[in-house]
XYZ file of C-alpha atoms in Angstrom:
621
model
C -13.154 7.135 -3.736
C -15.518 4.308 -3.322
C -15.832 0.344 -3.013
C -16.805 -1.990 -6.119
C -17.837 -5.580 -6.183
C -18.950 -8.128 -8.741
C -19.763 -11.159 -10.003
C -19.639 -13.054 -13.466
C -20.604 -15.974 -14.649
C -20.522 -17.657 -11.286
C -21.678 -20.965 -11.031
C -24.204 -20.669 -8.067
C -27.439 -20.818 -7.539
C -27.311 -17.873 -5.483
C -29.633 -14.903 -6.175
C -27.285 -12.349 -7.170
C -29.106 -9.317 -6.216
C -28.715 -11.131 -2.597
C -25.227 -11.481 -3.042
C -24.616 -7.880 -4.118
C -26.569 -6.682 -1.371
C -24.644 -8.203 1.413
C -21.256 -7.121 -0.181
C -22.066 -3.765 -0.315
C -23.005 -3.765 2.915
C -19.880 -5.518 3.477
C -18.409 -2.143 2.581
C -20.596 0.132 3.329
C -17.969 2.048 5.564
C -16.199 2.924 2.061
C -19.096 4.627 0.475
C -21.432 6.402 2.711
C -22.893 8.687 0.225
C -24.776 6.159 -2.079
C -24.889 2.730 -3.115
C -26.296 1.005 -6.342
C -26.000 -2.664 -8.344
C -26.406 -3.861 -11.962
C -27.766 -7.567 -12.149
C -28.402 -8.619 -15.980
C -28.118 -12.305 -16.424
C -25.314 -13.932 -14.557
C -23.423 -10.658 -14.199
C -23.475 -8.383 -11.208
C -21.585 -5.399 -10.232
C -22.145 -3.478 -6.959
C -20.888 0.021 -5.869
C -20.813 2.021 -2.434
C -20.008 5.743 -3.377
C -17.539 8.026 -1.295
C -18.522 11.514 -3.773
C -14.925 13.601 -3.953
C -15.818 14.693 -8.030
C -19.274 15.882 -9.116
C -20.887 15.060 -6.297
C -23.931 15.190 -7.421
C -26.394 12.271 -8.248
C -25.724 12.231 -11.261
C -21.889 10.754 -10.438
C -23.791 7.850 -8.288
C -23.146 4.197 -10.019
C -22.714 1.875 -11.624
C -22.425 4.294 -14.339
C -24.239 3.132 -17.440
C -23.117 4.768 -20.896
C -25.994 6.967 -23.576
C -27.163 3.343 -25.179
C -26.464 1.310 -21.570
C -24.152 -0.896 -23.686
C -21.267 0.292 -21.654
C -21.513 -0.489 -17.552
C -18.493 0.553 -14.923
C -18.152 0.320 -11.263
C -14.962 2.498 -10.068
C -12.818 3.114 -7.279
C -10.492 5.403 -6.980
C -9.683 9.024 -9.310
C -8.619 9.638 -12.646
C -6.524 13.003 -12.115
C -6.120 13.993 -15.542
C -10.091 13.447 -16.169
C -10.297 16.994 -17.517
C -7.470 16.691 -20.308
C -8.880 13.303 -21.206
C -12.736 14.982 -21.870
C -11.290 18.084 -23.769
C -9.615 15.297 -25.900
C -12.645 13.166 -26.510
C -15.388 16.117 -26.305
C -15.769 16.060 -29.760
C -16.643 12.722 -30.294
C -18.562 11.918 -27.269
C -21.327 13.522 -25.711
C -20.325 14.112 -21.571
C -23.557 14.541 -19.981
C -21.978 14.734 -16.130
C -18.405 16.405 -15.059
C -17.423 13.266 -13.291
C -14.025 11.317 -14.160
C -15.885 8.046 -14.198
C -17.866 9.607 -17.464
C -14.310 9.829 -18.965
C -13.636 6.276 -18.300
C -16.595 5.271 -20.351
C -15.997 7.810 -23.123
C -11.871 6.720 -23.307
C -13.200 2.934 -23.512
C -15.126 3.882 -26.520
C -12.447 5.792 -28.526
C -9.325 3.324 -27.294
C -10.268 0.236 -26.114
C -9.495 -1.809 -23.485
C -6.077 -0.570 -23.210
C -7.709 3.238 -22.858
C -5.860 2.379 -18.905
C -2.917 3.269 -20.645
C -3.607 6.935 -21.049
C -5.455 7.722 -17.590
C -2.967 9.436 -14.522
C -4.668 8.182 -11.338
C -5.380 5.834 -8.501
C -8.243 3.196 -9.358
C -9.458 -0.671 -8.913
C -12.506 -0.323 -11.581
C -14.251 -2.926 -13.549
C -15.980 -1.950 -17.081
C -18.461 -4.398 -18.303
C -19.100 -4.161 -22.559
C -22.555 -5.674 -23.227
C -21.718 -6.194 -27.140
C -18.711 -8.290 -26.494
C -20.183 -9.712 -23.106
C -16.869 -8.765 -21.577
C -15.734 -8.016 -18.226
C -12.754 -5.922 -17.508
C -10.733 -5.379 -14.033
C -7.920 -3.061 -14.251
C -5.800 -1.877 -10.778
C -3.634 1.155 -11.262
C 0.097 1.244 -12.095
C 1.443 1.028 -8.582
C -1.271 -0.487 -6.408
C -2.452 2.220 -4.652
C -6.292 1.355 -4.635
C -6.966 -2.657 -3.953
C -9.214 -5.497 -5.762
C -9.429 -9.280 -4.329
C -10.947 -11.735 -6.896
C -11.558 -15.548 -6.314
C -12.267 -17.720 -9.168
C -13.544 -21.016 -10.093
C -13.787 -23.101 -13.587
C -16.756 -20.695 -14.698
C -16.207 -17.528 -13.457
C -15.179 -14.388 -10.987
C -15.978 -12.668 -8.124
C -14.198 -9.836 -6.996
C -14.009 -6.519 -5.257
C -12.052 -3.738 -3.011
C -12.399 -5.780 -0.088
C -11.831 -9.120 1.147
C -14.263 -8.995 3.582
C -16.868 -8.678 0.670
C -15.806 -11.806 -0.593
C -15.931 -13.388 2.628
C -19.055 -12.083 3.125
C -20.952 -13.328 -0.455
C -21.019 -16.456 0.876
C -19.882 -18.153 -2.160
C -16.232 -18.899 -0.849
C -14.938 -21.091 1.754
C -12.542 -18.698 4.436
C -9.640 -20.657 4.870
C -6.220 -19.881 5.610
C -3.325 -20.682 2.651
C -0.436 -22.216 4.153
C 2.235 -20.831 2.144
C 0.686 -17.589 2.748
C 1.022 -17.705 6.938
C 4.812 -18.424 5.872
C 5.247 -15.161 4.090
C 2.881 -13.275 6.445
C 5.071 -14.761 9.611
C 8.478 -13.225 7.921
C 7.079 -10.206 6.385
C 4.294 -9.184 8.672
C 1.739 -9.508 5.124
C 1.253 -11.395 1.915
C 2.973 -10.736 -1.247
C 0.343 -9.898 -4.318
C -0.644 -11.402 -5.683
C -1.406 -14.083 -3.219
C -3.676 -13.546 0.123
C -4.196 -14.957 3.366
C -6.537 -16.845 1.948
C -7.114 -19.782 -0.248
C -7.905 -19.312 -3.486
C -8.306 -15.072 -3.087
C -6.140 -12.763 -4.902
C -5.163 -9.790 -6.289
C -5.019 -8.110 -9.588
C -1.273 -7.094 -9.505
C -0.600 -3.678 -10.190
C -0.339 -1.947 -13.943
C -2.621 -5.415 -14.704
C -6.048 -5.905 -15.902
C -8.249 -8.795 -15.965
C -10.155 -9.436 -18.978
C -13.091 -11.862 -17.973
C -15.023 -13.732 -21.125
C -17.139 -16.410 -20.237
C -15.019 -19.440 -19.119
C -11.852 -17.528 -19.867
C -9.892 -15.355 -17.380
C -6.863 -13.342 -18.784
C -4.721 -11.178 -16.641
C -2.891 -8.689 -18.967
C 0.128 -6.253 -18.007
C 0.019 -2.569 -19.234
C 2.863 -0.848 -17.149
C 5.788 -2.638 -15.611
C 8.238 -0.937 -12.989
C 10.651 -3.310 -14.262
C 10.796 -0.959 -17.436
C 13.319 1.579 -17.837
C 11.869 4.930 -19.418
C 14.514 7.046 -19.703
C 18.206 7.500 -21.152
C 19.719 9.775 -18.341
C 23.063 8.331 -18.337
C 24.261 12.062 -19.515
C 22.016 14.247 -18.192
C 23.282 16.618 -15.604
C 22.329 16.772 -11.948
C 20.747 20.421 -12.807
C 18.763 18.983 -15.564
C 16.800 16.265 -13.328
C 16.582 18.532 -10.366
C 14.851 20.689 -12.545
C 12.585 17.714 -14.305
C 12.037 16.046 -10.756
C 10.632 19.570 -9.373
C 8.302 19.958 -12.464
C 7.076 16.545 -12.669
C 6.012 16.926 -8.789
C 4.615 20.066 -8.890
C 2.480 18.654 -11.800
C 1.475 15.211 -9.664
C 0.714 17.834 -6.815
C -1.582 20.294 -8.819
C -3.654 16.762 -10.664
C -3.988 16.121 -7.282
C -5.732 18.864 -5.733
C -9.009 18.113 -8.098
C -12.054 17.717 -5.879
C -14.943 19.412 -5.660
C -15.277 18.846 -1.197
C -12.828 20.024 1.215
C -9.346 18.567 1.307
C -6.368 18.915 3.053
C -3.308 16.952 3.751
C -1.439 15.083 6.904
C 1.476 17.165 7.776
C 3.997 15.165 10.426
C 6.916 18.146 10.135
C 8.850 15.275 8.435
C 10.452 15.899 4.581
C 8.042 14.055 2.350
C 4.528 15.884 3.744
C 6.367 19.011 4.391
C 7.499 19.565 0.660
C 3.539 18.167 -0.155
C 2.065 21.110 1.794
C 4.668 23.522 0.714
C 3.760 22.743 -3.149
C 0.001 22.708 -2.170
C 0.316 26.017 -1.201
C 1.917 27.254 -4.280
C -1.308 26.322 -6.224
C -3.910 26.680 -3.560
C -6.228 29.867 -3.515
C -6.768 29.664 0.200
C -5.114 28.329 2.856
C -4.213 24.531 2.786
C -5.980 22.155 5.244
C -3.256 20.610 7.192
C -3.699 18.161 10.561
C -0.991 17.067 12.437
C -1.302 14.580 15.070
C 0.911 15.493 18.177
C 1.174 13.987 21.749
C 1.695 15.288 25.336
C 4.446 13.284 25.546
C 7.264 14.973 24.389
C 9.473 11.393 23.325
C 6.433 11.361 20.589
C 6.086 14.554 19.953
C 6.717 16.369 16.615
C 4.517 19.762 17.219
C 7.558 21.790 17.039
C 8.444 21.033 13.122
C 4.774 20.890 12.018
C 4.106 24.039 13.522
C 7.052 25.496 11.566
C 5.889 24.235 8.255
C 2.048 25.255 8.977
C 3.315 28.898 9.734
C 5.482 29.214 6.704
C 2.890 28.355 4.316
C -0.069 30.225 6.394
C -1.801 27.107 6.439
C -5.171 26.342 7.927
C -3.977 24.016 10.379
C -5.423 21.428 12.503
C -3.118 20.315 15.304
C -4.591 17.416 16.954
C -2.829 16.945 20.406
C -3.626 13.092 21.993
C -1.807 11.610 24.601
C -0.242 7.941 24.038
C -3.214 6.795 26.183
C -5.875 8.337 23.764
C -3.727 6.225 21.236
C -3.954 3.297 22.961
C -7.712 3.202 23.082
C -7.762 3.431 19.778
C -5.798 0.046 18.668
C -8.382 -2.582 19.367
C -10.958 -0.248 17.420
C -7.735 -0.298 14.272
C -7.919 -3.495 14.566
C -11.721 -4.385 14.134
C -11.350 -1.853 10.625
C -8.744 -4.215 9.579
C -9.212 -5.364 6.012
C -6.089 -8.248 5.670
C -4.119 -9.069 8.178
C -0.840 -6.626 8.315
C 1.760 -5.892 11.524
C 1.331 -2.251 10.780
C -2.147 0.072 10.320
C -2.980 1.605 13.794
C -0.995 5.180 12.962
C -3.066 5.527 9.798
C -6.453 4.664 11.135
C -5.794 7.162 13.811
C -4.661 9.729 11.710
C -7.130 8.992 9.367
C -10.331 9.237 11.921
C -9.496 12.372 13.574
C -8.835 14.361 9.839
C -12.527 13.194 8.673
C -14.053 13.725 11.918
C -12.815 17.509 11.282
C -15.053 16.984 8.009
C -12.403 16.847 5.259
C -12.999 14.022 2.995
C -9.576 13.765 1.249
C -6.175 14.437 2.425
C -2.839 14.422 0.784
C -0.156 12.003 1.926
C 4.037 11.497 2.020
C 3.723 8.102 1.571
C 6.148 7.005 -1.207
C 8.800 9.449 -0.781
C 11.233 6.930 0.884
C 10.221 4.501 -1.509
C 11.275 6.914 -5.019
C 14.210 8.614 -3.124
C 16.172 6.044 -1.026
C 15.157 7.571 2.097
C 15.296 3.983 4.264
C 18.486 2.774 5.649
C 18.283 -0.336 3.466
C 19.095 1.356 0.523
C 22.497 2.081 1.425
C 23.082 -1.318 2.761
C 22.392 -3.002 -0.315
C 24.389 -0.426 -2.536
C 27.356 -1.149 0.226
C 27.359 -4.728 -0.520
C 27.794 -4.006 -3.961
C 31.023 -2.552 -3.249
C 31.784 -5.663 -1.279
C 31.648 -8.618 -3.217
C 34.818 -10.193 -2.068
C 32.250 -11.278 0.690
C 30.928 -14.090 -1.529
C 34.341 -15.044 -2.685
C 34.968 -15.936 0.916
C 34.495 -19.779 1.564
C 31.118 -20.686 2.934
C 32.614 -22.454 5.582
C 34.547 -19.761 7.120
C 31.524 -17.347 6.400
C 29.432 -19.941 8.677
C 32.161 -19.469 11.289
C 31.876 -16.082 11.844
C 27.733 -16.332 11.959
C 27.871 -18.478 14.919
C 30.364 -16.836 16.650
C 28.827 -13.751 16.405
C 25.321 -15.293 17.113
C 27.167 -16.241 20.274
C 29.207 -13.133 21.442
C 26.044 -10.607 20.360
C 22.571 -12.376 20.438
C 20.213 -10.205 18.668
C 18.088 -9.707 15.825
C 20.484 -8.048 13.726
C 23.113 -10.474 14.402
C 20.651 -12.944 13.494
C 19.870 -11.515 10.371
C 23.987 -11.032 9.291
C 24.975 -14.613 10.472
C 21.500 -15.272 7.635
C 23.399 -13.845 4.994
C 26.780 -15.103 5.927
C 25.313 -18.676 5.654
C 23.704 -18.108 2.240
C 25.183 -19.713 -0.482
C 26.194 -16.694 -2.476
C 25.642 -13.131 -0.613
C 23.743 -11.293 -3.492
C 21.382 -8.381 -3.370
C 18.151 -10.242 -3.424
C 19.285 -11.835 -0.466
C 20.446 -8.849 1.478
C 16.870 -7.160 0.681
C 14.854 -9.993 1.687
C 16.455 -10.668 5.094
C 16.312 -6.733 5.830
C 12.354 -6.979 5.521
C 12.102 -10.171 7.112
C 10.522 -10.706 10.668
C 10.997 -14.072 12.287
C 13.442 -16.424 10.822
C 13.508 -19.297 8.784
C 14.468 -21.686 11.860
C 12.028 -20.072 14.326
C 9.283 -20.369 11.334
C 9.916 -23.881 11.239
C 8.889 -24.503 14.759
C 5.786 -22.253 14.697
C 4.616 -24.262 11.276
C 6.783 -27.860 12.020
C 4.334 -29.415 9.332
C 5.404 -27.025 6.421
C 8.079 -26.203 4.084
C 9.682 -22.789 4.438
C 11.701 -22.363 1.129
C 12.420 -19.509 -1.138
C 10.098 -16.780 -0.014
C 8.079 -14.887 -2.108
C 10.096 -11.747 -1.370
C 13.152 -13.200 -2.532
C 11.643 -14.103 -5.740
C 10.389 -10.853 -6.098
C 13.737 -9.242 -5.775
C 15.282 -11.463 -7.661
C 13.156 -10.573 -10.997
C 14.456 -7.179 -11.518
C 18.029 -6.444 -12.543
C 20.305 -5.004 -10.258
C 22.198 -2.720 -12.906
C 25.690 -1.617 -11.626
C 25.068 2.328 -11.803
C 21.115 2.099 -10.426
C 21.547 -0.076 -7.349
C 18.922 2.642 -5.376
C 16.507 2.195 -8.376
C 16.640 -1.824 -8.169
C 16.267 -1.280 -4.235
C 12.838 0.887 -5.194
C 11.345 -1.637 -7.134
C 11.824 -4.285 -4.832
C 10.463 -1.747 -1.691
C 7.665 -0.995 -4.194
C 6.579 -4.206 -4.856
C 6.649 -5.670 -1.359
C 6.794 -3.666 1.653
C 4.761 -0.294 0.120
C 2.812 -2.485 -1.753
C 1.554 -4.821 0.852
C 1.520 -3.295 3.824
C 1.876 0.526 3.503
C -0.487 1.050 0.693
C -2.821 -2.113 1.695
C -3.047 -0.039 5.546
C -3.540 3.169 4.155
C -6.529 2.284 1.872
C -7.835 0.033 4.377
C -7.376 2.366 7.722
C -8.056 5.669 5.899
C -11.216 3.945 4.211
C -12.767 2.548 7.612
C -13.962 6.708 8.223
C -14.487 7.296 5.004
C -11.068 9.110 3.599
C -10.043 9.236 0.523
C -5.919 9.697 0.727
C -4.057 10.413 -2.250
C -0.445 10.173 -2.845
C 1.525 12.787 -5.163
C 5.228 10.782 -4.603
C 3.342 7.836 -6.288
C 2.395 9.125 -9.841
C 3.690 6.966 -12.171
C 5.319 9.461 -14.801
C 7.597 10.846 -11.610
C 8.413 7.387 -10.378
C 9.639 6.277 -14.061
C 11.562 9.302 -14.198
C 13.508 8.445 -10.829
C 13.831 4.942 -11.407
C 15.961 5.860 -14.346
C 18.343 8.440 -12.539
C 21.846 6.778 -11.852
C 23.094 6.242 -8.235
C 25.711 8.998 -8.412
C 23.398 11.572 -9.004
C 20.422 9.890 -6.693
C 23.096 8.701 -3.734
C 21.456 10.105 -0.636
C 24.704 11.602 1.259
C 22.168 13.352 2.986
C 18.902 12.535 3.947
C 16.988 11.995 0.812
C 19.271 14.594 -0.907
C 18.199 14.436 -4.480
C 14.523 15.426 -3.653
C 15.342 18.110 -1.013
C 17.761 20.004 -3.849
C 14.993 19.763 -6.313
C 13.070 21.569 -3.528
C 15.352 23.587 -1.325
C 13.173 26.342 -1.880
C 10.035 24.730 -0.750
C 11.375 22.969 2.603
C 13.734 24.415 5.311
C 17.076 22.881 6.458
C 15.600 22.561 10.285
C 13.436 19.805 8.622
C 16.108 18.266 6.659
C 18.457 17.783 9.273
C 15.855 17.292 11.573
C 16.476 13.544 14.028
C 13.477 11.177 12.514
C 11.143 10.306 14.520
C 7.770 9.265 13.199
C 5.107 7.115 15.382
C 8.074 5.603 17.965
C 5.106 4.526 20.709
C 6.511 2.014 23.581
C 4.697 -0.556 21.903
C 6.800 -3.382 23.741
C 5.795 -1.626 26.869
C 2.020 -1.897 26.101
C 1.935 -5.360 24.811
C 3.405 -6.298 28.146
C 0.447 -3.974 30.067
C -2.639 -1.973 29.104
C -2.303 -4.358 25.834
C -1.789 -7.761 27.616
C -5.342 -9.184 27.942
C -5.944 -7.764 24.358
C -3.281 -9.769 22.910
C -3.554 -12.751 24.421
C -6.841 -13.098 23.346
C -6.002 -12.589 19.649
C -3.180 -15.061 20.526
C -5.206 -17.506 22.027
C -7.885 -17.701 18.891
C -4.379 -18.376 16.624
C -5.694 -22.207 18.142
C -8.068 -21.897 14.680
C -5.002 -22.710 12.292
C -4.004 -25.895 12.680
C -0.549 -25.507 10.549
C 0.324 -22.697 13.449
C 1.826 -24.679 16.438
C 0.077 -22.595 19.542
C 2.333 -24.542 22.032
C 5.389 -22.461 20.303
C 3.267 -19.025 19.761
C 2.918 -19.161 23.048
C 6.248 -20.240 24.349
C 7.587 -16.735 22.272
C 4.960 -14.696 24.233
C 6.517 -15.857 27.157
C 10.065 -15.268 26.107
C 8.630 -12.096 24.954
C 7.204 -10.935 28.268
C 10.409 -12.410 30.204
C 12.556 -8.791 28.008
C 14.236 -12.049 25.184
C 16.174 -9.999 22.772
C 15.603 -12.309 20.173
C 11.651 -11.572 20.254
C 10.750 -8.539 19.926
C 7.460 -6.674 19.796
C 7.555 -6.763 15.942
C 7.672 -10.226 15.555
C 4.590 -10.846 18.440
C 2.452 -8.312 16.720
C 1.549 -9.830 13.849
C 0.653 -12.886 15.521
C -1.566 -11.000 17.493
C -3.516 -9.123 14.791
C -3.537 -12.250 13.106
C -5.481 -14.039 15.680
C -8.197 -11.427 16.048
C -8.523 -11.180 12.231
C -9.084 -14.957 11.839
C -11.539 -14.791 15.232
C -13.469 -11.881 13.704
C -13.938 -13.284 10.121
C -14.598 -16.954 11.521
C -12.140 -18.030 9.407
C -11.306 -22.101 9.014
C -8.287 -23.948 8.702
């Protein structure tokens, strides 16, 4: 795990070594362990090295190939790296035992689609002298990051915006159509930014970079379906589900430094650990952060998990105070704006203070197994669709009057839908991720035009098949919510100490499999019930059935208290966007403060980490 940047053909006449320089120390938080750069002509590529495989100096980069014809930069791990060299030992010569060697040697035998054959996590670019091109490829789901900006000559990218930022070669300023989508969804949708002219190389994508000419090019779609399982029996996937996890969790366990994994006493991390443990020679790592408090606490079904596997366990006890002091710190690590990210920084920090530098993570599991509550909304409404045949008018009706009996949120959010012209799953998704709404939007950004959001459109590219309902709802969780804010946060928080996270629920050949599997064998009567049969043996029924809890702090409480000062001041510096109407930011704080049910802490949040992100980064207008 490490942090790239480059430049090509860049029309500047900036020294580039200069420019290099400043973005790796941009990043320098990423990759402790060694940093190097490659300038040749008006190509640069920079790398800060976080050493998980061969970590020896030999592994430090960029990484040049035998004849230095072949240059990468790479972020990120190529789990089936030792497959890949027994495959290709014969015709190439590996002189290290890293994984980024096998990028190099699959590049020579395959090509530029070589991306297609690795099972990993990566943003990496690969530079080919003897075709002068540039290549930047992001893995299939997004789980590592890389920004690029570009202008009528050439790129610069890498894993961080604040690198960009940083180079000196951009102007900072805020997109307005972005602070629409972040205001209702708490981030941006990839593969836009918060800023102008920055993006992101979408997910199962590379860019091929050629002089003058810029190419993005897909090479795995989650809109593809992989499998025929329309008569397979619910034994059969069970049993294919269990082996294709057990094989992402054994990949996954490469490293050659200590490791360990986040255990929370929840289902995903609890079946993680449990499968570590089947392959592990020693006892398993595991850290669990748990809290004096016992509203927060979860000691009681971590403790149960680390005891049945005999784990090495690291049970971090804080009290909601100790958390508290941690937020503005979260905060100043923040890579992109985002309403969530202080759990995983916390989590993060205290696991590679106890000197593991990689650690296995849940995240995903809801995603691939329709553990969130909006799964079965949306496949409800399915069975409902003599909702749209009701006249608009009447449909109206009952939105204001139950705007008016019940003010809330949620009734906000139903009289939404009720409005819409047609009540169709795209809609239904969208609304249940979104944070403020359309009319309150309009009077925080009066000079803008709300439209379509980029959520909806989103969800409204993948089919909504009659008997995979779950899987649609998957795709569109994957490509927005995980994507943007739970996978941006956890590279972003975890890489601020220096920890590499990796996430078994996310390997692409299990999540093809699942997306395929039809909703009356997926349907979650019980809580993620598809995944805990392929696993009964791994994971108890205390954990199953145990009441969810995760990280449920009394953030409303703080943000009225210990957090007040702290968030008025990121408030206050909102005053730097002009398109943001502080007279109406403002006026919700106070409607906030004064207990308003229709603004809640969610929706103040993001403001507030907003305003301390654009004050830190100087960002314009």
């Amino acid at each position: 795990m490490c942090g790239i940047n480059g430049i090509a053909y860049w029309k500047s006449d900036a020294d580039l070594h200069s420019v290099l320089g400043k973005m790796n120390d941009a990043i320098a938080h990423r990759g402790p362990d060694a940093e190097g750069a490659f300038v040749e002509k008006n190509i640069g590529l920079g790398h800060r090295r976080l050493s998980i495989i061969d970590t020896s100096a030999a592994g430090n980069q960029p990484f040049y190939s035998s004849d230095n014809n072949i240059v990468v930069v790479f972020n990120g791990e190529i789990y089936n790296y030792i497959e890949l060299k027994e495959e290709l030992q014969s015709e190439y010569q590996f002189r290290t035992s890293t994984d980024t060697e096998v990028i190099i040697a699959s590049y020579l035998k395959w090509g530029e689609k070589c991306v297609e054959r690795f099972i990993g996590m990566f943003g990496l670019a690969l530079l080919d002298k003897r075709s002068n091109s540039l290549y930047i490829y992001r893995d299939r789901l997004g789980v590592k990051p890389v920004y690029y900006a570009k202008s009528s000559t050439g790129i610069i990218f890498s894993s961080e915006i604040r690198a960009i930022i940083r180079s000196g070669l951009i102007s900072a300023k805020i997109d307005g159509d972005a602070l629409i989508e972040y205001l209702k969804f708490q981030s941006v949708q990839a593969p836009k930014t918060i800023l102008q002219g920055v993006e992101m190389v979408m997910p199962g994508c590379f860019l091929k970079v050629k002089e003058n000419e810029i190419e993005s090019i897909p090479y795995w779609s989650l809109s593809d379906s992989k499998y025929d399982l329309k008569n397979a029996t619910r034994e059969e996937v069970k049993h294919e589900v269990r082996r294709l996890l057990e094989d992402s969790v054994a990949l996954r366990m490469r490293a050659d430094v200590p490791f360990g994994a986040f255990l929370s006493g929840g289902i995903d991390s609890s079946i993680v650990v449990g499968l570590m443990s089947k392959f592990a020679t020693k006892p398993v790592n595991t850290f669990s952060i748990t809290f004096h408090e016992e509203e927060f606490n979860e000691e009681e079904y971590s403790t149960l998990i680390a005891k049945k596997y005999n784990t090495a366990h690291h049970n971090i006890k804080l009290s909601a105070n100790d958390f508290l002091k941690l937020v503005p710190e979260a905060l100043n690590a923040m890579d992109h704006p985002s309403g969530d990210g202080p759990n995983t920084y916390v989590v993060s920090k205290v696991t590679r203070e106890a000197g593991v530098k990689m650690a296995m993570s849940g995240l995903g599991g809801d995603e691939v197994f329709a553990g969130y509550d909006v799964f079965k909304r949306v496949h409800a409404l399915q069975q409902k669709k003599w909702l749209s045949a009701t006249p608009r008018a009447l449909r109206a009706l009952a939105a204001s009057a139950l705007n008016t009996v019940k003010p809330s949120i949620a009734s906000q959010k139903i009289g939404e839908l009720l409005k819409s012209e047609s009540i169709d799953v795209a809609s239904t998704y969208a609304l249940t991720r979104q944070l403020w709404m359309d009319k309150s939007i309009e009077k925080l950004c009066p000079n803008k035009n709300i439209g379509k959001s980029q959520v909806y459109q989103i969800a409204s590219s993948f089919e909504a098949a009659p008997d995979r309902i779950l899987s649609y709802v998957s795709k569109c969780e994957m490509s927005t919510y995980m994507l943007n804010v739970l996978l941006r946060d956890a590279d972003q928080m975890s890489m601020a100490s220096a920890l590499e996270i990796r996430v078994p629920f996310l390997d692409h050949r299990l999540v093809d499999y699942v997306l395929s599997i039809t909703d009356d064998v997926k349907f979650p009567h019980s809580p993620k019930q598809l995944l805990v049969e392929s696993c009964e043996d791994v994971i108890p029924q205390s954990i199953v059935n145990r009441p969810k809890m995760g990280f449920t702090f009394p953030w409303a409480h703080w943000m009225k208290n210990e957090l007040k000062p702290f968030c008025e001041q990121g408030l206050e510096s909102l005053k730097r966007i002009e398109s943001l109407n502080h007279q109406e930011v403002m006026l919700q704080w106070e409607q906030f403060l004064s207990g308003s049910k229709l603004v809640s802490w969610s929706r103040m949040w993001p403001l507030v980490v907003l305003g301390h992100w654009v004050n830190k980064n100087q960002i314009e207008q």
